[in-house]
mmCIF file with all atom_site columns, C-alpha atoms in Angstrom:
data_model
loop_
_atom_site.group_PDB
_atom_site.id
_atom_site.type_symbol
_atom_site.label_atom_id
_atom_site.label_alt_id
_atom_site.label_comp_id
_atom_site.label_asym_id
_atom_site.label_entity_id
_atom_site.label_seq_id
_atom_site.pdbx_PDB_ins_code
_atom_site.Cartn_x
_atom_site.Cartn_y
_atom_site.Cartn_z
_atom_site.occupancy
_atom_site.B_iso_or_equiv
_atom_site.pdbx_formal_charge
_atom_site.auth_seq_id
_atom_site.auth_comp_id
_atom_site.auth_asym_id
_atom_site.auth_atom_id
_atom_site.pdbx_PDB_model_num
ATOM 1   C CA . UNK Z 1 1   ? -15.692 -12.140 -4.363  1.00 65.00 ? 16  UNK Z CA 1
ATOM 2   C CA . UNK Z 1 2   ? -12.237 -10.492 -3.763  1.00 84.00 ? 17  UNK Z CA 1
ATOM 3   C CA . UNK Z 1 3   ? -12.148 -7.517  -1.339  1.00 94.00 ? 18  UNK Z CA 1
ATOM 4   C CA . UNK Z 1 4   ? -11.053 -4.304  -3.404  1.00 96.00 ? 19  UNK Z CA 1
ATOM 5   C CA . UNK Z 1 5   ? -8.183  -2.032  -2.109  1.00 96.00 ? 20  UNK Z CA 1
ATOM 6   C CA . UNK Z 1 6   ? -7.642  1.542   -2.479  1.00 96.00 ? 21  UNK Z CA 1
ATOM 7   C CA . UNK Z 1 7   ? -4.064  2.616   -1.892  1.00 97.00 ? 22  UNK Z CA 1
ATOM 8   C CA . UNK Z 1 8   ? -2.520  6.189   -1.887  1.00 97.00 ? 23  UNK Z CA 1
ATOM 9   C CA . UNK Z 1 9   ? 1.115   7.061   -1.368  1.00 97.00 ? 24  UNK Z CA 1
ATOM 10  C CA . UNK Z 1 10  ? 1.488   10.844  -0.698  1.00 97.00 ? 25  UNK Z CA 1
ATOM 11  C CA . UNK Z 1 11  ? 4.124   13.520  -0.042  1.00 96.00 ? 26  UNK Z CA 1
ATOM 12  C CA . UNK Z 1 12  ? 2.558   16.404  1.279   1.00 97.00 ? 27  UNK Z CA 1
ATOM 13  C CA . UNK Z 1 13  ? 3.450   20.137  0.865   1.00 97.00 ? 28  UNK Z CA 1
ATOM 14  C CA . UNK Z 1 14  ? 5.752   21.568  3.218   1.00 95.00 ? 29  UNK Z CA 1
ATOM 15  C CA . UNK Z 1 15  ? 3.320   24.197  4.628   1.00 96.00 ? 30  UNK Z CA 1
ATOM 16  C CA . UNK Z 1 16  ? 0.407   21.662  5.008   1.00 96.00 ? 31  UNK Z CA 1
ATOM 17  C CA . UNK Z 1 17  ? -0.765  20.849  8.639   1.00 95.00 ? 32  UNK Z CA 1
ATOM 18  C CA . UNK Z 1 18  ? -0.671  16.801  7.686   1.00 95.00 ? 33  UNK Z CA 1
ATOM 19  C CA . UNK Z 1 19  ? -2.711  16.238  11.071  1.00 95.00 ? 34  UNK Z CA 1
ATOM 20  C CA . UNK Z 1 20  ? -5.447  18.477  9.634   1.00 95.00 ? 35  UNK Z CA 1
ATOM 21  C CA . UNK Z 1 21  ? -5.656  16.395  6.552   1.00 96.00 ? 36  UNK Z CA 1
ATOM 22  C CA . UNK Z 1 22  ? -5.612  13.075  8.541   1.00 95.00 ? 37  UNK Z CA 1
ATOM 23  C CA . UNK Z 1 23  ? -8.340  14.132  10.661  1.00 96.00 ? 38  UNK Z CA 1
ATOM 24  C CA . UNK Z 1 24  ? -10.599 15.065  7.558   1.00 96.00 ? 39  UNK Z CA 1
ATOM 25  C CA . UNK Z 1 25  ? -9.638  11.474  6.234   1.00 96.00 ? 40  UNK Z CA 1
ATOM 26  C CA . UNK Z 1 26  ? -10.399 9.871   9.429   1.00 95.00 ? 41  UNK Z CA 1
ATOM 27  C CA . UNK Z 1 27  ? -13.949 11.741  9.556   1.00 95.00 ? 42  UNK Z CA 1
ATOM 28  C CA . UNK Z 1 28  ? -14.493 10.732  6.037   1.00 96.00 ? 43  UNK Z CA 1
ATOM 29  C CA . UNK Z 1 29  ? -14.052 7.063   6.762   1.00 96.00 ? 44  UNK Z CA 1
ATOM 30  C CA . UNK Z 1 30  ? -15.952 7.180   9.868   1.00 94.00 ? 45  UNK Z CA 1
ATOM 31  C CA . UNK Z 1 31  ? -18.782 8.712   8.163   1.00 94.00 ? 46  UNK Z CA 1
ATOM 32  C CA . UNK Z 1 32  ? -19.107 6.032   5.446   1.00 95.00 ? 47  UNK Z CA 1
ATOM 33  C CA . UNK Z 1 33  ? -20.124 2.679   6.476   1.00 95.00 ? 48  UNK Z CA 1
ATOM 34  C CA . UNK Z 1 34  ? -19.087 1.370   3.016   1.00 96.00 ? 49  UNK Z CA 1
ATOM 35  C CA . UNK Z 1 35  ? -15.354 1.565   3.984   1.00 97.00 ? 50  UNK Z CA 1
ATOM 36  C CA . UNK Z 1 36  ? -14.617 -1.614  5.562   1.00 96.00 ? 51  UNK Z CA 1
ATOM 37  C CA . UNK Z 1 37  ? -11.212 -0.947  6.924   1.00 96.00 ? 52  UNK Z CA 1
ATOM 38  C CA . UNK Z 1 38  ? -8.640  1.863   6.850   1.00 96.00 ? 53  UNK Z CA 1
ATOM 39  C CA . UNK Z 1 39  ? -4.996  2.070   7.922   1.00 96.00 ? 54  UNK Z CA 1
ATOM 40  C CA . UNK Z 1 40  ? -2.232  4.402   7.326   1.00 96.00 ? 55  UNK Z CA 1
ATOM 41  C CA . UNK Z 1 41  ? 1.143   5.017   8.191   1.00 96.00 ? 56  UNK Z CA 1
ATOM 42  C CA . UNK Z 1 42  ? 4.067   7.325   7.914   1.00 95.00 ? 57  UNK Z CA 1
ATOM 43  C CA . UNK Z 1 43  ? 7.450   6.035   6.735   1.00 91.00 ? 58  UNK Z CA 1
ATOM 44  C CA . UNK Z 1 44  ? 10.112  5.679   9.313   1.00 83.00 ? 59  UNK Z CA 1
ATOM 45  C CA . UNK Z 1 45  ? 12.397  3.070   7.850   1.00 76.00 ? 60  UNK Z CA 1
ATOM 46  C CA . UNK Z 1 46  ? 12.636  2.838   4.174   1.00 72.00 ? 61  UNK Z CA 1
ATOM 47  C CA . UNK Z 1 47  ? 15.802  4.562   2.607   1.00 78.00 ? 62  UNK Z CA 1
ATOM 48  C CA . UNK Z 1 48  ? 14.919  7.794   1.024   1.00 74.00 ? 63  UNK Z CA 1
ATOM 49  C CA . UNK Z 1 49  ? 16.100  6.704   -2.428  1.00 75.00 ? 64  UNK Z CA 1
ATOM 50  C CA . UNK Z 1 50  ? 13.637  3.640   -2.146  1.00 85.00 ? 65  UNK Z CA 1
ATOM 51  C CA . UNK Z 1 51  ? 10.578  5.590   -0.921  1.00 85.00 ? 66  UNK Z CA 1
ATOM 52  C CA . UNK Z 1 52  ? 11.199  8.421   -3.464  1.00 87.00 ? 67  UNK Z CA 1
ATOM 53  C CA . UNK Z 1 53  ? 10.207  11.173  -1.321  1.00 90.00 ? 68  UNK Z CA 1
ATOM 54  C CA . UNK Z 1 54  ? 6.789   9.441   -0.474  1.00 94.00 ? 69  UNK Z CA 1
ATOM 55  C CA . UNK Z 1 55  ? 6.014   9.763   3.215   1.00 94.00 ? 70  UNK Z CA 1
ATOM 56  C CA . UNK Z 1 56  ? 2.562   8.457   3.900   1.00 96.00 ? 71  UNK Z CA 1
ATOM 57  C CA . UNK Z 1 57  ? 0.551   5.484   2.773   1.00 97.00 ? 72  UNK Z CA 1
ATOM 58  C CA . UNK Z 1 58  ? -3.199  5.060   3.239   1.00 97.00 ? 73  UNK Z CA 1
ATOM 59  C CA . UNK Z 1 59  ? -4.928  1.997   2.530   1.00 97.00 ? 74  UNK Z CA 1
ATOM 60  C CA . UNK Z 1 60  ? -8.739  1.342   2.417   1.00 97.00 ? 75  UNK Z CA 1
ATOM 61  C CA . UNK Z 1 61  ? -10.466 -1.834  1.865   1.00 97.00 ? 76  UNK Z CA 1
ATOM 62  C CA . UNK Z 1 62  ? -13.945 -2.452  0.430   1.00 97.00 ? 77  UNK Z CA 1
ATOM 63  C CA . UNK Z 1 63  ? -16.238 -5.572  0.235   1.00 96.00 ? 78  UNK Z CA 1
ATOM 64  C CA . UNK Z 1 64  ? -16.291 -5.156  -3.602  1.00 96.00 ? 79  UNK Z CA 1
ATOM 65  C CA . UNK Z 1 65  ? -15.303 -3.094  -6.620  1.00 95.00 ? 80  UNK Z CA 1
ATOM 66  C CA . UNK Z 1 66  ? -18.687 -1.848  -6.524  1.00 96.00 ? 81  UNK Z CA 1
ATOM 67  C CA . UNK Z 1 67  ? -18.652 -0.429  -3.057  1.00 97.00 ? 82  UNK Z CA 1
ATOM 68  C CA . UNK Z 1 68  ? -15.086 1.304   -3.969  1.00 96.00 ? 83  UNK Z CA 1
ATOM 69  C CA . UNK Z 1 69  ? -16.907 2.831   -7.083  1.00 95.00 ? 84  UNK Z CA 1
ATOM 70  C CA . UNK Z 1 70  ? -19.897 4.120   -4.858  1.00 97.00 ? 85  UNK Z CA 1
ATOM 71  C CA . UNK Z 1 71  ? -17.236 5.365   -2.422  1.00 97.00 ? 86  UNK Z CA 1
ATOM 72  C CA . UNK Z 1 72  ? -15.211 7.180   -5.074  1.00 95.00 ? 87  UNK Z CA 1
ATOM 73  C CA . UNK Z 1 73  ? -18.093 9.049   -6.519  1.00 96.00 ? 88  UNK Z CA 1
ATOM 74  C CA . UNK Z 1 74  ? -19.736 9.910   -3.161  1.00 97.00 ? 89  UNK Z CA 1
ATOM 75  C CA . UNK Z 1 75  ? -20.040 13.668  -2.542  1.00 97.00 ? 90  UNK Z CA 1
ATOM 76  C CA . UNK Z 1 76  ? -18.318 13.336  0.728   1.00 96.00 ? 91  UNK Z CA 1
ATOM 77  C CA . UNK Z 1 77  ? -15.357 11.618  -0.911  1.00 97.00 ? 92  UNK Z CA 1
ATOM 78  C CA . UNK Z 1 78  ? -15.372 14.083  -3.995  1.00 96.00 ? 93  UNK Z CA 1
ATOM 79  C CA . UNK Z 1 79  ? -15.295 17.131  -1.481  1.00 96.00 ? 94  UNK Z CA 1
ATOM 80  C CA . UNK Z 1 80  ? -12.333 15.453  0.568   1.00 97.00 ? 95  UNK Z CA 1
ATOM 81  C CA . UNK Z 1 81  ? -10.310 14.686  -2.656  1.00 96.00 ? 96  UNK Z CA 1
ATOM 82  C CA . UNK Z 1 82  ? -10.319 18.491  -3.480  1.00 95.00 ? 97  UNK Z CA 1
ATOM 83  C CA . UNK Z 1 83  ? -8.760  19.280  -0.019  1.00 95.00 ? 98  UNK Z CA 1
ATOM 84  C CA . UNK Z 1 84  ? -6.282  16.320  -0.332  1.00 96.00 ? 99  UNK Z CA 1
ATOM 85  C CA . UNK Z 1 85  ? -5.179  17.262  -3.694  1.00 96.00 ? 100 UNK Z CA 1
ATOM 86  C CA . UNK Z 1 86  ? -4.552  20.832  -2.691  1.00 96.00 ? 101 UNK Z CA 1
ATOM 87  C CA . UNK Z 1 87  ? -2.328  19.465  0.347   1.00 97.00 ? 102 UNK Z CA 1
ATOM 88  C CA . UNK Z 1 88  ? 0.053   17.085  -1.686  1.00 97.00 ? 103 UNK Z CA 1
ATOM 89  C CA . UNK Z 1 89  ? 2.929   17.695  -3.623  1.00 96.00 ? 104 UNK Z CA 1
ATOM 90  C CA . UNK Z 1 90  ? 2.802   14.281  -5.289  1.00 95.00 ? 105 UNK Z CA 1
ATOM 91  C CA . UNK Z 1 91  ? 0.825   11.042  -5.032  1.00 95.00 ? 106 UNK Z CA 1
ATOM 92  C CA . UNK Z 1 92  ? 0.623   7.691   -6.478  1.00 95.00 ? 107 UNK Z CA 1
ATOM 93  C CA . UNK Z 1 93  ? -3.036  5.870   -6.587  1.00 95.00 ? 108 UNK Z CA 1
ATOM 94  C CA . UNK Z 1 94  ? -3.550  2.205   -7.116  1.00 95.00 ? 109 UNK Z CA 1
ATOM 95  C CA . UNK Z 1 95  ? -6.917  0.332   -6.952  1.00 95.00 ? 110 UNK Z CA 1
ATOM 96  C CA . UNK Z 1 96  ? -7.053  -3.319  -7.055  1.00 96.00 ? 111 UNK Z CA 1
ATOM 97  C CA . UNK Z 1 97  ? -8.848  -6.503  -6.027  1.00 95.00 ? 112 UNK Z CA 1
ATOM 98  C CA . UNK Z 1 98  ? -6.488  -7.998  -3.532  1.00 95.00 ? 113 UNK Z CA 1
ATOM 99  C CA . UNK Z 1 99  ? -5.172  -11.425 -3.530  1.00 94.00 ? 114 UNK Z CA 1
ATOM 100 C CA . UNK Z 1 100 ? -4.689  -12.925 -0.009  1.00 92.00 ? 115 UNK Z CA 1
ATOM 101 C CA . UNK Z 1 101 ? -1.800  -15.212 0.012   1.00 92.00 ? 116 UNK Z CA 1
ATOM 102 C CA . UNK Z 1 102 ? -1.590  -15.335 3.726   1.00 90.00 ? 117 UNK Z CA 1
ATOM 103 C CA . UNK Z 1 103 ? -3.445  -14.142 6.656   1.00 89.00 ? 118 UNK Z CA 1
ATOM 104 C CA . UNK Z 1 104 ? -2.888  -13.781 10.393  1.00 74.00 ? 119 UNK Z CA 1
ATOM 105 C CA . UNK Z 1 105 ? -4.497  -16.552 12.522  1.00 52.00 ? 120 UNK Z CA 1
ATOM 106 C CA . UNK Z 1 106 ? -5.008  -14.041 15.211  1.00 45.00 ? 121 UNK Z CA 1
ATOM 107 C CA . UNK P 2 1   ? 2.559   -2.442  19.905  1.00 65.00 ? 10  UNK P CA 1
ATOM 108 C CA . UNK P 2 2   ? 1.483   -1.376  16.466  1.00 84.00 ? 11  UNK P CA 1
ATOM 109 C CA . UNK P 2 3   ? 2.062   -3.769  13.652  1.00 94.00 ? 12  UNK P CA 1
ATOM 110 C CA . UNK P 2 4   ? 4.557   -2.923  11.011  1.00 96.00 ? 13  UNK P CA 1
ATOM 111 C CA . UNK P 2 5   ? 3.874   -2.866  7.343   1.00 96.00 ? 14  UNK P CA 1
ATOM 112 C CA . UNK P 2 6   ? 6.241   -3.382  4.484   1.00 96.00 ? 15  UNK P CA 1
ATOM 113 C CA . UNK P 2 7   ? 4.688   -1.915  1.094   1.00 97.00 ? 16  UNK P CA 1
ATOM 114 C CA . UNK P 2 8   ? 6.103   -2.053  -2.379  1.00 97.00 ? 17  UNK P CA 1
ATOM 115 C CA . UNK P 2 9   ? 4.847   -0.685  -5.495  1.00 97.00 ? 18  UNK P CA 1
ATOM 116 C CA . UNK P 2 10  ? 6.303   -1.836  -8.670  1.00 97.00 ? 19  UNK P CA 1
ATOM 117 C CA . UNK P 2 11  ? 6.557   -1.717  -12.504 1.00 96.00 ? 20  UNK P CA 1
ATOM 118 C CA . UNK P 2 12  ? 7.937   -4.731  -13.831 1.00 97.00 ? 21  UNK P CA 1
ATOM 119 C CA . UNK P 2 13  ? 10.016  -4.873  -17.009 1.00 97.00 ? 22  UNK P CA 1
ATOM 120 C CA . UNK P 2 14  ? 8.279   -5.669  -20.144 1.00 95.00 ? 23  UNK P CA 1
ATOM 121 C CA . UNK P 2 15  ? 10.057  -8.956  -20.755 1.00 96.00 ? 24  UNK P CA 1
ATOM 122 C CA . UNK P 2 16  ? 9.569   -10.375 -17.314 1.00 96.00 ? 25  UNK P CA 1
ATOM 123 C CA . UNK P 2 17  ? 7.284   -13.172 -16.265 1.00 95.00 ? 26  UNK P CA 1
ATOM 124 C CA . UNK P 2 18  ? 5.710   -11.610 -13.671 1.00 94.00 ? 27  UNK P CA 1
ATOM 125 C CA . UNK P 2 19  ? 3.941   -14.935 -12.802 1.00 95.00 ? 28  UNK P CA 1
ATOM 126 C CA . UNK P 2 20  ? 7.418   -16.224 -11.770 1.00 95.00 ? 29  UNK P CA 1
ATOM 127 C CA . UNK P 2 21  ? 8.306   -13.535 -9.649  1.00 96.00 ? 30  UNK P CA 1
ATOM 128 C CA . UNK P 2 22  ? 4.753   -13.845 -7.945  1.00 95.00 ? 31  UNK P CA 1
ATOM 129 C CA . UNK P 2 23  ? 5.567   -17.492 -7.356  1.00 96.00 ? 32  UNK P CA 1
ATOM 130 C CA . UNK P 2 24  ? 9.048   -16.537 -5.783  1.00 96.00 ? 33  UNK P CA 1
ATOM 131 C CA . UNK P 2 25  ? 7.268   -14.048 -3.428  1.00 96.00 ? 34  UNK P CA 1
ATOM 132 C CA . UNK P 2 26  ? 4.638   -16.453 -2.388  1.00 95.00 ? 35  UNK P CA 1
ATOM 133 C CA . UNK P 2 27  ? 7.231   -19.184 -1.707  1.00 96.00 ? 36  UNK P CA 1
ATOM 134 C CA . UNK P 2 28  ? 9.161   -16.611 0.387   1.00 96.00 ? 37  UNK P CA 1
ATOM 135 C CA . UNK P 2 29  ? 6.377   -15.792 2.423   1.00 96.00 ? 38  UNK P CA 1
ATOM 136 C CA . UNK P 2 30  ? 5.106   -19.163 3.093   1.00 94.00 ? 39  UNK P CA 1
ATOM 137 C CA . UNK P 2 31  ? 8.455   -20.306 4.319   1.00 94.00 ? 40  UNK P CA 1
ATOM 138 C CA . UNK P 2 32  ? 8.890   -17.449 6.920   1.00 95.00 ? 41  UNK P CA 1
ATOM 139 C CA . UNK P 2 33  ? 6.457   -17.519 9.712   1.00 95.00 ? 42  UNK P CA 1
ATOM 140 C CA . UNK P 2 34  ? 7.676   -13.940 10.778  1.00 96.00 ? 43  UNK P CA 1
ATOM 141 C CA . UNK P 2 35  ? 5.358   -12.676 7.828   1.00 97.00 ? 44  UNK P CA 1
ATOM 142 C CA . UNK P 2 36  ? 2.020   -12.242 9.423   1.00 96.00 ? 45  UNK P CA 1
ATOM 143 C CA . UNK P 2 37  ? -0.045  -11.506 6.396   1.00 96.00 ? 46  UNK P CA 1
ATOM 144 C CA . UNK P 2 38  ? 0.711   -11.010 2.794   1.00 96.00 ? 47  UNK P CA 1
ATOM 145 C CA . UNK P 2 39  ? -1.612  -9.361  0.106   1.00 96.00 ? 48  UNK P CA 1
ATOM 146 C CA . UNK P 2 40  ? -1.218  -8.108  -3.156  1.00 96.00 ? 49  UNK P CA 1
ATOM 147 C CA . UNK P 2 41  ? -2.780  -6.959  -6.146  1.00 96.00 ? 50  UNK P CA 1
ATOM 148 C CA . UNK P 2 42  ? -2.690  -5.693  -9.827  1.00 95.00 ? 51  UNK P CA 1
ATOM 149 C CA . UNK P 2 43  ? -4.159  -2.354  -10.592 1.00 92.00 ? 52  UNK P CA 1
ATOM 150 C CA . UNK P 2 44  ? -7.222  -2.289  -12.658 1.00 84.00 ? 53  UNK P CA 1
ATOM 151 C CA . UNK P 2 45  ? -8.934  0.882   -11.956 1.00 76.00 ? 54  UNK P CA 1
ATOM 152 C CA . UNK P 2 46  ? -6.839  3.757   -11.462 1.00 72.00 ? 55  UNK P CA 1
ATOM 153 C CA . UNK P 2 47  ? -6.160  6.316   -14.131 1.00 78.00 ? 56  UNK P CA 1
ATOM 154 C CA . UNK P 2 48  ? -2.750  5.755   -15.550 1.00 74.00 ? 57  UNK P CA 1
ATOM 155 C CA . UNK P 2 49  ? -1.714  9.281   -14.544 1.00 75.00 ? 58  UNK P CA 1
ATOM 156 C CA . UNK P 2 50  ? -2.776  8.655   -11.085 1.00 85.00 ? 59  UNK P CA 1
ATOM 157 C CA . UNK P 2 51  ? -0.768  5.217   -10.779 1.00 85.00 ? 60  UNK P CA 1
ATOM 158 C CA . UNK P 2 52  ? 2.241   6.603   -12.571 1.00 87.00 ? 61  UNK P CA 1
ATOM 159 C CA . UNK P 2 53  ? 2.922   3.481   -14.405 1.00 90.00 ? 62  UNK P CA 1
ATOM 160 C CA . UNK P 2 54  ? 3.081   1.298   -11.303 1.00 94.00 ? 63  UNK P CA 1
ATOM 161 C CA . UNK P 2 55  ? 0.978   -1.920  -11.982 1.00 94.00 ? 64  UNK P CA 1
ATOM 162 C CA . UNK P 2 56  ? 1.375   -4.036  -8.874  1.00 96.00 ? 65  UNK P CA 1
ATOM 163 C CA . UNK P 2 57  ? 1.029   -3.530  -4.922  1.00 97.00 ? 66  UNK P CA 1
ATOM 164 C CA . UNK P 2 58  ? 2.538   -5.681  -2.470  1.00 97.00 ? 67  UNK P CA 1
ATOM 165 C CA . UNK P 2 59  ? 1.714   -5.505  1.324   1.00 97.00 ? 68  UNK P CA 1
ATOM 166 C CA . UNK P 2 60  ? 3.313   -7.596  3.957   1.00 97.00 ? 69  UNK P CA 1
ATOM 167 C CA . UNK P 2 61  ? 2.312   -7.335  7.861   1.00 97.00 ? 70  UNK P CA 1
ATOM 168 C CA . UNK P 2 62  ? 4.671   -8.033  10.783  1.00 97.00 ? 71  UNK P CA 1
ATOM 169 C CA . UNK P 2 63  ? 3.790   -8.071  14.577  1.00 96.00 ? 72  UNK P CA 1
ATOM 170 C CA . UNK P 2 64  ? 6.397   -5.593  15.197  1.00 96.00 ? 73  UNK P CA 1
ATOM 171 C CA . UNK P 2 65  ? 9.532   -3.593  13.728  1.00 95.00 ? 74  UNK P CA 1
ATOM 172 C CA . UNK P 2 66  ? 11.794  -5.999  15.039  1.00 96.00 ? 75  UNK P CA 1
ATOM 173 C CA . UNK P 2 67  ? 10.396  -8.836  13.184  1.00 97.00 ? 76  UNK P CA 1
ATOM 174 C CA . UNK P 2 68  ? 10.328  -6.841  9.859   1.00 96.00 ? 77  UNK P CA 1
ATOM 175 C CA . UNK P 2 69  ? 13.923  -5.916  10.521  1.00 95.00 ? 78  UNK P CA 1
ATOM 176 C CA . UNK P 2 70  ? 14.716  -9.732  11.113  1.00 97.00 ? 79  UNK P CA 1
ATOM 177 C CA . UNK P 2 71  ? 12.867  -10.464 7.711   1.00 97.00 ? 80  UNK P CA 1
ATOM 178 C CA . UNK P 2 72  ? 14.511  -7.834  5.787   1.00 95.00 ? 81  UNK P CA 1
ATOM 179 C CA . UNK P 2 73  ? 17.985  -9.238  6.828   1.00 96.00 ? 82  UNK P CA 1
ATOM 180 C CA . UNK P 2 74  ? 17.300  -12.921 6.505   1.00 97.00 ? 83  UNK P CA 1
ATOM 181 C CA . UNK P 2 75  ? 19.240  -14.828 3.580   1.00 97.00 ? 84  UNK P CA 1
ATOM 182 C CA . UNK P 2 76  ? 15.886  -15.814 1.957   1.00 96.00 ? 85  UNK P CA 1
ATOM 183 C CA . UNK P 2 77  ? 14.633  -12.312 1.600   1.00 97.00 ? 86  UNK P CA 1
ATOM 184 C CA . UNK P 2 78  ? 18.108  -10.976 0.435   1.00 96.00 ? 87  UNK P CA 1
ATOM 185 C CA . UNK P 2 79  ? 18.281  -13.575 -2.196  1.00 96.00 ? 88  UNK P CA 1
ATOM 186 C CA . UNK P 2 80  ? 14.665  -12.810 -3.314  1.00 97.00 ? 89  UNK P CA 1
ATOM 187 C CA . UNK P 2 81  ? 15.562  -9.252  -3.454  1.00 96.00 ? 90  UNK P CA 1
ATOM 188 C CA . UNK P 2 82  ? 18.149  -9.672  -5.905  1.00 95.00 ? 91  UNK P CA 1
ATOM 189 C CA . UNK P 2 83  ? 15.765  -11.463 -8.252  1.00 95.00 ? 92  UNK P CA 1
ATOM 190 C CA . UNK P 2 84  ? 13.001  -8.978  -7.602  1.00 96.00 ? 93  UNK P CA 1
ATOM 191 C CA . UNK P 2 85  ? 15.428  -5.942  -8.262  1.00 95.00 ? 94  UNK P CA 1
ATOM 192 C CA . UNK P 2 86  ? 16.364  -7.524  -11.621 1.00 96.00 ? 95  UNK P CA 1
ATOM 193 C CA . UNK P 2 87  ? 12.812  -7.848  -12.579 1.00 97.00 ? 96  UNK P CA 1
ATOM 194 C CA . UNK P 2 88  ? 11.551  -4.320  -11.985 1.00 97.00 ? 97  UNK P CA 1
ATOM 195 C CA . UNK P 2 89  ? 11.519  -1.193  -14.125 1.00 96.00 ? 98  UNK P CA 1
ATOM 196 C CA . UNK P 2 90  ? 10.801  0.963   -11.005 1.00 95.00 ? 99  UNK P CA 1
ATOM 197 C CA . UNK P 2 91  ? 9.615   0.430   -7.475  1.00 95.00 ? 100 UNK P CA 1
ATOM 198 C CA . UNK P 2 92  ? 8.561   2.508   -4.245  1.00 95.00 ? 101 UNK P CA 1
ATOM 199 C CA . UNK P 2 93  ? 9.143   1.138   -0.929  1.00 95.00 ? 102 UNK P CA 1
ATOM 200 C CA . UNK P 2 94  ? 7.472   2.230   2.525   1.00 95.00 ? 103 UNK P CA 1
ATOM 201 C CA . UNK P 2 95  ? 7.980   0.583   5.789   1.00 95.00 ? 104 UNK P CA 1
ATOM 202 C CA . UNK P 2 96  ? 5.941   2.134   8.486   1.00 96.00 ? 105 UNK P CA 1
ATOM 203 C CA . UNK P 2 97  ? 3.896   1.186   11.820  1.00 95.00 ? 106 UNK P CA 1
ATOM 204 C CA . UNK P 2 98  ? 0.431   1.073   10.870  1.00 95.00 ? 107 UNK P CA 1
ATOM 205 C CA . UNK P 2 99  ? -2.241  3.057   12.482  1.00 94.00 ? 108 UNK P CA 1
ATOM 206 C CA . UNK P 2 100 ? -5.532  1.261   12.200  1.00 92.00 ? 109 UNK P CA 1
ATOM 207 C CA . UNK P 2 101 ? -8.418  3.778   12.177  1.00 92.00 ? 110 UNK P CA 1
ATOM 208 C CA . UNK P 2 102 ? -11.251 1.299   11.107  1.00 90.00 ? 111 UNK P CA 1
ATOM 209 C CA . UNK P 2 103 ? -11.324 -2.466  11.056  1.00 89.00 ? 112 UNK P CA 1
ATOM 210 C CA . UNK P 2 104 ? -13.762 -4.896  9.498   1.00 74.00 ? 113 UNK P CA 1
ATOM 211 C CA . UNK P 2 105 ? -16.205 -6.431  12.109  1.00 52.00 ? 114 UNK P CA 1
ATOM 212 C CA . UNK P 2 106 ? -16.242 -9.529  9.906   1.00 45.00 ? 115 UNK P CA 1
#
């Protein structure tokens, strides 16, 4: 079965302490075994026009769509989502079964 | 050194044969050893409002920012980018050193 990915691009409001939001996200993920992996990053390279003001990307991986559904409806996630929504100026979410074309041999 | 990720969200033009674009992307990645991993997916889950019309996500991983820079300026990539740009209605690009909070033990 394909892994399932939850991808979020965000631009935070100017007055928001992004570090605090990140800590909350790391806490959420560390508490929930159902999240298989989590990586994030802050754009440092793309042209402003191309990144359309988005500054951060967050990518969570789940073993299955069912695991993602369970995560999304879990009270911990629902609570964090409220905090997150209040912190962002805009966001895009994509949720998809991932197709792996190439993987590192490392 | 942190891995470097190249993330693209896209909405394709209605008349475009997305399969053909995907084939071109897979060919590009398979020809270039510098691309460490490549996964993609088509959104099946997120609410239309949340995904803001974007339908596909593409994520490439490189060993370093230098590797990404070399890839981005490579003639194969430049050529594919022209094809890709002609096929999309809109896109967002983010390029960032990835911070790994959690990885699968598998």
